[in-house]
mmCIF file of C-alpha atoms in Angstrom:
data_model
loop_
_atom_site.group_PDB
_atom_site.id
_atom_site.type_symbol
_atom_site.label_atom_id
_atom_site.label_comp_id
_atom_site.label_asym_id
_atom_site.label_seq_id
_atom_site.Cartn_x
_atom_site.Cartn_y
_atom_site.Cartn_z
ATOM 1 C CA MET L 77 131.962 18.362 -68.712
ATOM 2 C CA LYS L 78 135.567 19.267 -69.566
ATOM 3 C CA LYS L 79 132.927 22.982 -69.838
ATOM 4 C CA ILE L 80 131.917 23.049 -66.433
ATOM 5 C CA VAL L 81 135.779 21.744 -65.050
ATOM 6 C CA GLY L 82 136.583 24.294 -66.832
ATOM 7 C CA LEU L 83 134.767 27.106 -65.625
ATOM 8 C CA LEU L 84 135.636 26.216 -61.856
ATOM 9 C CA MET L 85 139.561 26.170 -62.489
ATOM 10 C CA LEU L 86 138.450 29.954 -64.139
ATOM 11 C CA SER L 87 136.176 30.782 -60.826
ATOM 12 C CA ILE L 88 138.885 29.335 -58.008
ATOM 13 C CA SER L 89 141.504 31.550 -60.068
ATOM 14 C CA ILE L 90 138.469 34.873 -60.168
ATOM 15 C CA THR L 91 137.952 34.599 -56.263
ATOM 16 C CA GLY L 92 140.799 32.352 -54.256
ATOM 17 C CA ASN L 93 141.476 35.811 -53.083
ATOM 18 C CA ALA L 94 138.060 36.727 -51.912
ATOM 19 C CA PHE L 95 137.967 33.292 -50.565
ATOM 20 C CA ALA L 96 141.758 33.549 -48.114
ATOM 21 C CA GLN L 97 140.109 36.795 -47.021
ATOM 22 C CA GLN L 98 137.581 35.184 -45.199
ATOM 23 C CA GLU L 99 139.833 32.420 -42.853
ATOM 24 C CA ALA L 100 140.164 34.937 -40.004
ATOM 25 C CA TYR L 101 141.617 31.693 -37.851
ATOM 26 C CA ALA L 102 144.445 33.279 -39.789
ATOM 27 C CA ALA L 103 144.776 36.531 -38.683
ATOM 28 C CA LYS L 104 147.807 37.204 -35.949
ATOM 29 C CA PRO L 105 148.995 40.478 -34.788
ATOM 30 C CA GLY L 106 150.596 42.626 -36.931
ATOM 31 C CA LYS L 107 153.219 44.918 -35.655
ATOM 32 C CA ILE L 108 152.718 43.468 -31.853
ATOM 33 C CA PHE L 109 149.737 45.493 -30.574
ATOM 34 C CA ASP L 110 147.209 46.164 -34.261
ATOM 35 C CA LEU L 111 145.355 42.666 -35.399
ATOM 36 C CA GLU L 112 144.917 42.789 -38.862
ATOM 37 C CA PRO L 113 141.742 45.074 -40.328
ATOM 38 C CA GLY L 114 138.808 42.775 -40.509
ATOM 39 C CA TYR L 115 139.513 39.645 -38.272
ATOM 40 C CA PHE L 116 136.745 40.513 -35.504
ATOM 41 C CA LYS L 117 133.258 39.438 -36.922
ATOM 42 C CA ARG L 118 131.151 40.937 -34.078
ATOM 43 C CA ARG L 119 131.602 44.098 -31.649
ATOM 44 C CA TYR L 120 129.605 44.724 -28.999
ATOM 45 C CA LEU L 121 129.336 48.493 -27.778
ATOM 46 C CA ILE L 122 128.377 48.058 -23.600
ATOM 47 C CA GLY L 123 127.278 51.585 -21.625
ATOM 48 C CA LEU L 124 129.129 51.505 -18.393
ATOM 49 C CA GLY L 125 127.699 55.316 -17.040
ATOM 50 C CA HIS L 126 128.956 58.662 -16.829
ATOM 51 C CA GLY L 127 129.889 58.583 -20.551
ATOM 52 C CA ASN L 128 132.335 55.401 -20.185
ATOM 53 C CA ASN L 129 131.931 52.348 -22.425
ATOM 54 C CA MET L 130 133.255 48.758 -23.117
ATOM 55 C CA GLN L 131 133.602 47.319 -26.247
ATOM 56 C CA VAL L 132 133.914 43.773 -26.894
ATOM 57 C CA GLU L 133 135.105 42.243 -30.403
ATOM 58 C CA VAL L 134 135.349 38.550 -31.149
ATOM 59 C CA ALA L 135 135.481 36.636 -34.037
ATOM 60 C CA GLU L 136 133.044 33.954 -32.757
ATOM 61 C CA LEU L 137 130.048 34.313 -30.907
ATOM 62 C CA ASN L 138 130.923 31.285 -28.970
ATOM 63 C CA ASP L 139 134.449 32.808 -27.284
ATOM 64 C CA LEU L 140 131.919 35.487 -25.714
ATOM 65 C CA GLU L 141 131.893 32.535 -23.024
ATOM 66 C CA GLN L 142 135.612 32.488 -22.288
ATOM 67 C CA LEU L 143 135.478 36.101 -21.347
ATOM 68 C CA LYS L 144 133.389 36.176 -18.208
ATOM 69 C CA ASN L 145 136.843 35.539 -16.577
ATOM 70 C CA ILE L 146 136.896 39.593 -17.398
ATOM 71 C CA ASP L 147 137.873 40.326 -13.839
ATOM 72 C CA THR L 148 140.371 38.781 -13.661
ATOM 73 C CA LEU L 149 142.063 39.730 -16.774
ATOM 74 C CA LEU L 150 141.572 43.577 -15.334
ATOM 75 C CA HIS L 151 142.445 42.738 -12.868
ATOM 76 C CA LEU L 152 146.321 41.268 -14.004
ATOM 77 C CA PHE L 153 146.198 44.877 -16.041
ATOM 78 C CA LEU L 154 146.084 47.420 -13.136
ATOM 79 C CA GLN L 155 148.943 45.450 -11.425
ATOM 80 C CA ASP L 156 151.064 45.360 -14.437
ATOM 81 C CA ILE L 157 149.750 49.317 -15.243
ATOM 82 C CA ALA L 158 150.290 50.351 -11.247
ATOM 83 C CA ILE L 159 154.262 50.354 -12.386
ATOM 84 C CA PHE L 160 154.218 53.209 -14.531
ATOM 85 C CA LYS L 161 151.845 55.065 -12.681
ATOM 86 C CA ASP L 162 154.051 58.126 -13.582
ATOM 87 C CA SER L 163 153.303 57.844 -17.020
ATOM 88 C CA LEU L 164 150.011 58.949 -16.505
ATOM 89 C CA THR L 165 149.881 61.854 -14.352
ATOM 90 C CA ASN L 166 149.031 64.710 -17.079
ATOM 91 C CA GLU L 167 145.360 65.111 -16.485
ATOM 92 C CA LEU L 168 144.737 67.242 -19.604
ATOM 93 C CA SER L 169 146.492 64.401 -22.235
ATOM 94 C CA SER L 170 144.367 61.877 -23.968
ATOM 95 C CA LYS L 171 146.101 58.506 -23.386
ATOM 96 C CA ARG L 172 145.805 54.695 -25.151
ATOM 97 C CA ILE L 173 146.721 51.593 -23.148
ATOM 98 C CA ASP L 174 147.524 48.578 -25.711
ATOM 99 C CA TYR L 175 147.710 45.032 -23.469
ATOM 100 C CA ILE L 176 148.111 41.711 -25.151
ATOM 101 C CA PHE L 177 148.160 38.778 -22.964
ATOM 102 C CA ASP L 178 151.228 36.038 -23.966
ATOM 103 C CA ASN L 179 150.857 32.659 -23.390
ATOM 104 C CA ASN L 180 153.739 32.166 -22.294
ATOM 105 C CA GLY L 181 153.183 34.846 -20.009
ATOM 106 C CA ARG L 182 155.384 37.476 -21.150
ATOM 107 C CA ASN L 183 152.657 39.959 -21.567
ATOM 108 C CA LYS L 184 153.102 43.378 -23.627
ATOM 109 C CA LEU L 185 152.550 46.725 -22.562
ATOM 110 C CA ARG L 186 152.650 49.933 -24.937
ATOM 111 C CA ILE L 187 151.505 53.314 -23.917
ATOM 112 C CA GLN L 188 150.748 56.578 -26.062
ATOM 113 C CA SER L 189 150.282 59.783 -24.991
ATOM 114 C CA PHE L 190 148.398 62.769 -26.710
ATOM 115 C CA GLN L 191 148.638 66.224 -25.931
ATOM 116 C CA PRO L 192 145.814 68.783 -27.332
ATOM 117 C CA THR L 193 146.719 71.091 -30.130
ATOM 118 C CA GLY L 194 145.346 73.905 -27.934
ATOM 119 C CA ASN L 195 143.661 74.988 -24.235
ATOM 120 C CA SER L 196 140.262 74.547 -23.237
ATOM 121 C CA PHE L 197 138.836 75.585 -20.369
ATOM 122 C CA LEU L 198 135.484 75.451 -18.235
ATOM 123 C CA LEU L 199 134.552 78.754 -16.871
ATOM 124 C CA GLN L 200 132.486 79.034 -13.217
ATOM 125 C CA LYS L 201 132.127 81.937 -11.523
ATOM 126 C CA GLY L 202 134.583 84.082 -13.963
ATOM 127 C CA GLU L 203 137.179 80.917 -13.044
ATOM 128 C CA PRO L 204 138.673 79.119 -15.013
ATOM 129 C CA ALA L 205 139.318 75.299 -14.777
ATOM 130 C CA SER L 206 141.243 73.807 -17.742
ATOM 131 C CA LEU L 207 139.309 71.159 -19.715
ATOM 132 C CA LYS L 208 139.912 67.706 -20.905
ATOM 133 C CA LEU L 209 138.195 67.096 -24.042
ATOM 134 C CA ALA L 210 139.235 63.169 -25.684
ATOM 135 C CA GLN L 211 138.400 60.319 -23.529
ATOM 136 C CA ASP L 212 141.590 57.475 -22.650
ATOM 137 C CA THR L 213 141.394 54.266 -24.431
ATOM 138 C CA VAL L 214 142.625 51.230 -23.150
ATOM 139 C CA TYR L 215 142.710 48.022 -25.607
ATOM 140 C CA ILE L 216 143.269 44.478 -23.653
ATOM 141 C CA ALA L 217 143.584 41.931 -26.341
ATOM 142 C CA GLY L 218 144.264 37.950 -25.971
ATOM 143 C CA THR L 219 143.707 34.707 -27.201
ATOM 144 C CA ILE L 220 140.752 32.153 -26.099
ATOM 145 C CA GLY L 221 141.641 29.663 -23.645
ATOM 146 C CA SER L 222 142.521 26.380 -25.461
ATOM 147 C CA GLU L 223 140.149 24.498 -23.658
ATOM 148 C CA ALA L 224 137.564 26.158 -25.615
ATOM 149 C CA LEU L 225 138.677 25.220 -28.854
ATOM 150 C CA LYS L 226 139.306 21.892 -31.659
ATOM 151 C CA SER L 227 143.584 21.247 -32.128
ATOM 152 C CA ASN L 228 142.930 21.693 -35.466
ATOM 153 C CA ASN L 229 142.080 24.758 -34.998
ATOM 154 C CA PRO L 230 144.568 28.043 -34.699
ATOM 155 C CA LEU L 231 144.157 30.461 -31.815
ATOM 156 C CA ARG L 232 141.428 33.234 -31.698
ATOM 157 C CA TRP L 233 142.191 36.315 -31.043
ATOM 158 C CA TYR L 234 140.139 38.646 -28.444
ATOM 159 C CA ARG L 235 139.819 42.465 -27.239
ATOM 160 C CA ILE L 236 138.481 44.594 -25.113
ATOM 161 C CA GLY L 237 138.518 48.096 -25.206
ATOM 162 C CA PHE L 238 137.322 50.843 -22.392
ATOM 163 C CA PHE L 239 136.434 54.339 -23.536
ATOM 164 C CA ILE L 240 137.012 56.129 -20.074
ATOM 165 C CA ASN L 241 136.958 60.075 -19.308
ATOM 166 C CA ASN L 242 139.873 59.022 -17.232
ATOM 167 C CA ILE L 243 142.284 56.372 -17.273
ATOM 168 C CA LYS L 244 142.037 55.874 -13.582
ATOM 169 C CA ASP L 245 138.279 55.339 -13.548
ATOM 170 C CA ILE L 246 139.119 51.721 -15.131
ATOM 171 C CA SER L 247 140.097 50.435 -11.766
ATOM 172 C CA ASN L 248 136.109 51.236 -10.758
ATOM 173 C CA TYR L 249 134.908 48.119 -12.433
ATOM 174 C CA SER L 250 137.263 45.529 -10.494
ATOM 175 C CA ASP L 251 134.180 44.911 -8.397
ATOM 176 C CA GLY L 252 132.442 41.924 -10.665
ATOM 177 C CA ILE L 253 130.544 44.318 -12.599
ATOM 178 C CA LEU L 254 132.192 43.734 -15.687
ATOM 179 C CA HIS L 255 131.404 39.770 -15.012
ATOM 180 C CA GLU L 256 128.163 40.740 -15.055
ATOM 181 C CA LYS L 257 127.667 42.692 -18.157
ATOM 182 C CA ILE L 258 129.223 39.889 -20.135
ATOM 183 C CA SER L 259 126.650 37.205 -18.849
ATOM 184 C CA ALA L 260 124.185 39.941 -19.661
ATOM 185 C CA LEU L 261 126.264 40.326 -23.288
ATOM 186 C CA ILE L 262 125.711 35.997 -23.505
ATOM 187 C CA LYS L 263 122.043 36.224 -22.857
ATOM 188 C CA SER L 264 120.989 39.330 -25.142
ATOM 189 C CA ASN L 265 122.392 37.360 -28.621
ATOM 190 C CA HIS L 266 119.080 34.991 -27.786
ATOM 191 C CA GLU L 267 117.040 38.064 -27.907
ATOM 192 C CA LYS L 268 115.814 40.089 -30.529
ATOM 193 C CA TRP L 269 117.213 43.307 -31.656
ATOM 194 C CA LYS L 270 115.903 46.490 -32.912
ATOM 195 C CA SER L 271 117.310 49.459 -35.147
ATOM 196 C CA VAL L 272 117.449 53.088 -33.105
ATOM 197 C CA ASP L 273 118.510 56.070 -34.852
ATOM 198 C CA GLY L 274 121.301 54.312 -36.637
ATOM 199 C CA ARG L 275 122.446 51.202 -34.266
ATOM 200 C CA TRP L 276 120.701 48.188 -33.058
ATOM 201 C CA TYR L 277 119.952 47.568 -29.370
ATOM 202 C CA VAL L 278 117.897 44.431 -27.439
ATOM 203 C CA ILE L 279 114.627 44.018 -27.025
ATOM 204 C CA LYS L 280 114.532 42.712 -23.764
ATOM 205 C CA GLY L 281 116.939 42.894 -21.444
ATOM 206 C CA ASP L 282 120.652 45.356 -20.610
ATOM 207 C CA LYS L 283 119.389 48.593 -22.297
ATOM 208 C CA GLU L 284 123.083 49.705 -22.675
ATOM 209 C CA ILE L 285 124.765 47.317 -25.080
ATOM 210 C CA SER L 286 124.410 47.895 -28.726
ATOM 211 C CA SER L 287 125.981 47.223 -31.837
ATOM 212 C CA GLU L 288 126.522 48.165 -35.535
ATOM 213 C CA GLN L 289 123.888 45.440 -36.767
ATOM 214 C CA PRO L 290 121.796 42.771 -35.152
ATOM 215 C CA ALA L 291 123.816 40.157 -32.413
ATOM 216 C CA GLY L 292 127.035 42.483 -32.767
ATOM 217 C CA TYR L 293 128.022 41.749 -36.572
ATOM 218 C CA ILE L 294 129.923 44.396 -37.310
ATOM 219 C CA ALA L 295 128.896 46.568 -40.655
ATOM 220 C CA GLY L 296 130.196 45.710 -44.030
ATOM 221 C CA TYR L 297 130.353 42.465 -42.680
ATOM 222 C CA ASN L 298 132.450 41.315 -46.076
ATOM 223 C CA ASP L 299 130.228 39.934 -48.995
ATOM 224 C CA TYR L 300 132.421 36.937 -50.566
ATOM 225 C CA ILE L 301 132.241 34.160 -53.371
ATOM 226 C CA ALA L 302 133.918 30.563 -52.164
ATOM 227 C CA ILE L 303 134.873 27.608 -54.041
ATOM 228 C CA THR L 304 133.469 24.956 -51.840
ATOM 229 C CA ALA L 305 134.528 20.539 -52.078
ATOM 230 C CA GLY L 306 132.127 17.615 -49.715
ATOM 231 C CA ALA L 307 131.335 14.164 -49.987
ATOM 232 C CA GLY L 308 127.756 12.536 -49.801
ATOM 233 C CA MET L 309 126.206 9.709 -48.878
ATOM 234 C CA GLN L 310 122.315 9.361 -50.225
ATOM 235 C CA ASN L 311 120.005 6.719 -50.660
ATOM 236 C CA TYR L 312 118.000 6.051 -53.955
ATOM 237 C CA LYS L 313 115.477 3.196 -54.193
ATOM 238 C CA ASN L 314 117.274 0.450 -52.460
ATOM 239 C CA TYR L 315 120.906 1.544 -53.479
ATOM 240 C CA PHE L 316 123.060 3.636 -50.839
ATOM 241 C CA THR L 317 125.227 5.714 -53.160
ATOM 242 C CA PRO L 318 128.387 7.358 -52.184
ATOM 243 C CA SER L 319 128.934 11.230 -54.055
ATOM 244 C CA PHE L 320 131.651 14.002 -54.203
ATOM 245 C CA ASN L 321 130.819 17.826 -55.021
ATOM 246 C CA VAL L 322 132.785 20.903 -56.136
ATOM 247 C CA GLY L 323 131.045 24.184 -56.311
ATOM 248 C CA VAL L 324 130.899 27.568 -56.395
ATOM 249 C CA THR L 325 129.285 29.186 -52.904
ATOM 250 C CA ALA L 326 128.151 33.178 -52.893
ATOM 251 C CA ILE L 327 128.086 34.051 -49.512
ATOM 252 C CA LEU L 328 125.587 37.404 -48.805
ATOM 253 C CA HIS L 329 124.572 39.827 -46.032
ATOM 254 C CA THR L 330 122.318 42.022 -45.592
ATOM 255 C CA PRO L 331 121.432 43.220 -41.451
ATOM 256 C CA LEU L 332 119.074 40.925 -40.881
ATOM 257 C CA LYS L 333 119.948 37.705 -42.713
ATOM 258 C CA LYS L 334 122.690 35.863 -44.286
ATOM 259 C CA TYR L 335 122.061 34.229 -47.444
ATOM 260 C CA ASP L 336 124.255 31.348 -49.468
ATOM 261 C CA ILE L 337 123.657 30.508 -53.096
ATOM 262 C CA SER L 338 125.258 27.176 -54.324
ATOM 263 C CA PHE L 339 126.316 25.801 -58.123
ATOM 264 C CA SER L 340 127.422 22.487 -57.686
ATOM 265 C CA TRP L 341 128.378 19.387 -59.915
ATOM 266 C CA GLU L 342 127.973 16.087 -58.465
ATOM 267 C CA PRO L 343 128.546 12.691 -59.250
ATOM 268 C CA PHE L 344 127.273 9.750 -57.976
ATOM 269 C CA PHE L 345 128.561 6.620 -58.465
ATOM 270 C CA MET L 346 126.239 3.554 -58.109
ATOM 271 C CA PHE L 347 127.122 -0.771 -58.520
ATOM 272 C CA SER L 348 126.733 -3.844 -59.415
ATOM 273 C CA LYS L 349 127.773 -6.710 -61.415
ATOM 274 C CA ASN L 350 127.250 -7.912 -64.981
ATOM 275 C CA SER L 351 126.200 -11.368 -66.091
ATOM 276 C CA ALA L 352 130.130 -12.702 -65.263
ATOM 277 C CA GLY L 353 129.650 -11.747 -62.083
ATOM 278 C CA ASN L 354 132.340 -9.097 -62.321
ATOM 279 C CA LEU L 355 131.466 -5.271 -60.073
ATOM 280 C CA GLN L 356 131.101 -2.341 -62.640
ATOM 281 C CA THR L 357 130.650 0.824 -61.115
ATOM 282 C CA PHE L 358 128.088 3.302 -62.972
ATOM 283 C CA ARG L 359 128.967 7.338 -62.256
ATOM 284 C CA ASN L 360 125.307 9.514 -63.047
ATOM 285 C CA ASP L 361 126.755 13.002 -62.866
ATOM 286 C CA PHE L 362 124.063 15.531 -61.631
ATOM 287 C CA ILE L 363 124.613 19.507 -61.546
ATOM 288 C CA THR L 364 122.913 20.633 -58.165
ATOM 289 C CA ILE L 365 121.741 24.756 -57.568
ATOM 290 C CA SER L 366 120.903 25.096 -53.895
ATOM 291 C CA GLY L 367 120.414 27.637 -51.389
ATOM 292 C CA GLY L 368 119.450 29.298 -48.248
ATOM 293 C CA PHE L 369 119.268 31.792 -45.790
ATOM 294 C CA GLU L 370 120.133 32.028 -41.491
ATOM 295 C CA SER L 371 118.401 35.186 -39.544
ATOM 296 C CA LYS L 372 120.828 36.433 -37.555
ATOM 297 C CA ASN L 373 118.441 36.873 -34.668
ATOM 298 C CA ASP L 374 118.967 32.649 -34.325
ATOM 299 C CA ILE L 375 122.387 32.328 -32.751
ATOM 300 C CA LYS L 376 122.964 28.846 -32.174
ATOM 301 C CA LYS L 377 123.999 27.855 -28.586
ATOM 302 C CA SER L 378 126.995 25.828 -29.793
ATOM 303 C CA HIS L 379 129.259 25.257 -32.509
ATOM 304 C CA TYR L 380 128.172 21.354 -32.413
ATOM 305 C CA THR L 381 124.916 21.403 -31.858
ATOM 306 C CA ALA L 382 122.197 19.948 -34.303
ATOM 307 C CA ASN L 383 119.763 22.985 -36.470
ATOM 308 C CA PHE L 384 116.746 22.245 -38.125
ATOM 309 C CA ASP L 385 116.116 25.066 -40.788
ATOM 310 C CA ILE L 386 113.123 23.844 -42.164
ATOM 311 C CA PHE L 387 111.687 25.737 -45.426
ATOM 312 C CA GLN L 388 115.005 28.615 -45.113
ATOM 313 C CA HIS L 389 116.842 25.909 -47.479
ATOM 314 C CA PHE L 390 116.751 24.294 -50.888
ATOM 315 C CA SER L 391 118.420 22.839 -53.693
ATOM 316 C CA LEU L 392 117.402 21.071 -56.721
ATOM 317 C CA GLY L 393 119.688 18.832 -58.974
ATOM 318 C CA TYR L 394 119.052 17.587 -62.095
ATOM 319 C CA LEU L 395 120.751 14.658 -63.983
ATOM 320 C CA VAL L 396 122.756 15.571 -67.121
ATOM 321 C CA LYS L 397 125.115 12.482 -67.523
ATOM 322 C CA ARG L 398 122.966 8.956 -67.553
ATOM 323 C CA ARG L 399 125.069 5.866 -66.703
ATOM 324 C CA GLY L 400 123.020 2.533 -66.585
ATOM 325 C CA ASP L 401 119.466 2.310 -65.384
ATOM 326 C CA PHE L 402 119.282 3.175 -62.603
ATOM 327 C CA PHE L 403 117.988 6.837 -62.811
ATOM 328 C CA ASP L 404 115.417 7.678 -65.359
ATOM 329 C CA LYS L 405 115.787 10.098 -68.191
ATOM 330 C CA ASN L 406 115.762 13.477 -67.172
ATOM 331 C CA THR L 407 115.653 12.755 -63.251
ATOM 332 C CA PHE L 408 115.564 15.424 -60.669
ATOM 333 C CA ARG L 409 116.435 15.701 -57.162
ATOM 334 C CA LEU L 410 114.316 18.120 -55.092
ATOM 335 C CA GLY L 411 115.675 19.023 -51.066
ATOM 336 C CA THR L 412 114.132 21.211 -48.583
ATOM 337 C CA GLY L 413 114.275 21.460 -45.113
ATOM 338 C CA VAL L 414 117.607 20.412 -43.366
ATOM 339 C CA ILE L 415 119.023 19.530 -40.645
ATOM 340 C CA ASN L 416 123.063 21.234 -39.447
ATOM 341 C CA TRP L 417 125.851 20.664 -37.380
ATOM 342 C CA MET L 418 129.160 22.431 -36.852
ATOM 343 C CA GLU L 419 126.874 25.669 -38.926
ATOM 344 C CA GLY L 420 126.693 23.645 -41.929
ATOM 345 C CA LYS L 421 129.484 21.626 -42.292
ATOM 346 C CA ILE L 422 127.475 18.793 -42.112
ATOM 347 C CA LYS L 423 123.522 18.446 -43.377
ATOM 348 C CA LEU L 424 120.949 15.592 -43.208
ATOM 349 C CA GLU L 425 118.893 16.705 -45.564
ATOM 350 C CA PRO L 426 115.256 14.540 -47.096
ATOM 351 C CA VAL L 427 115.370 14.456 -50.555
ATOM 352 C CA LEU L 428 112.498 13.451 -53.652
ATOM 353 C CA TYR L 429 113.800 11.720 -56.756
ATOM 354 C CA PHE L 430 111.364 12.342 -59.781
ATOM 355 C CA HIS L 431 110.984 13.242 -62.963
ATOM 356 C CA ASP L 432 108.163 14.581 -65.937
ATOM 357 C CA PHE L 433 106.444 16.780 -63.580
ATOM 358 C CA PHE L 434 107.132 13.725 -60.565
ATOM 359 C CA LYS L 435 105.979 11.533 -61.871
ATOM 360 C CA ASN L 436 107.674 7.896 -60.329
ATOM 361 C CA SER L 437 108.440 10.438 -57.233
ATOM 362 C CA THR L 438 111.242 8.618 -54.338
ATOM 363 C CA PRO L 439 112.044 9.498 -51.577
ATOM 364 C CA GLY L 440 115.516 9.608 -49.685
ATOM 365 C CA ILE L 441 117.810 11.188 -47.021
ATOM 366 C CA ARG L 442 121.083 12.788 -47.954
ATOM 367 C CA LEU L 443 123.892 12.984 -45.771
ATOM 368 C CA SER L 444 126.496 15.592 -46.913
ATOM 369 C CA LEU L 445 129.960 16.497 -44.878
ATOM 370 C CA ASN L 446 131.496 20.115 -46.675
ATOM 371 C CA PHE L 447 134.897 21.385 -46.702
#
């Protein structure tokens, strides 16, 4: 057992930084206008016509619901930017505007202008006309409304980008079209996606919605190793047995699926009275390997909705330390199929205990909470 704990501690020292990098909730704007790299986990590009595009970035899929008020956000931005219209009169320079909604009502604005390195012209019937080569960019960022979050989570950020031919064009989208685009985007995440020339598009729905990977996952979504811990409760024969677990989990991604593979130590605690009537505790240790996958097309409607994954999850435990006469020698515990809540933090799993090639098989149910 000391060797097992030693291996887990070594894993913690090696993977601690990798785990910390996955804590997107901790990200805060750096240097006022720039969010930390890798903060957003979903990114979509939506065509607006005439070469103009809108980009939507969120940390979690459910955050898209809170962006249905995008018309209001754009209206507030247009009100504030109108004060600086004299700074936007140069038609040939490309501009980048960063606008951040502040929770205290003190919105922040940055305007950058980039002059072309040379002169470009469009010749028509011998008459030259100055030609602008680069689009203008507008980024609108803010935090998801507190009503959409639980009190134990810090605020999450969103960012909406507009890549447009002329900064004045952005006022053309204040007629409700952006609300329709966001609604179509939310609906698209429940559809199938297909790859065309290196980008992913929705098979049904708005053909102007695309992403780097299915359902908006950002290309290069990080693989990582995490230290995990949890508690459980299961029945074995006529016993209800509490347990806890400590382990290492590897999270791996492909364009279509997310895989997880775990190795954990899980002690069970059994209780019975001896001949003198005194309560005794017996610890029986299992080593468990588990794994599963999630299709990136199978998007949950809610963080709190139960989701049943049959044959997409398995676990196999082996009794390595036996105390008392509760378990037979060489006992295995096999689980497959699981009901998930809160994105896998709570799991209900049917299991089967057996030994020596399914002798004395005993069914059970295991409820686990992962921290």
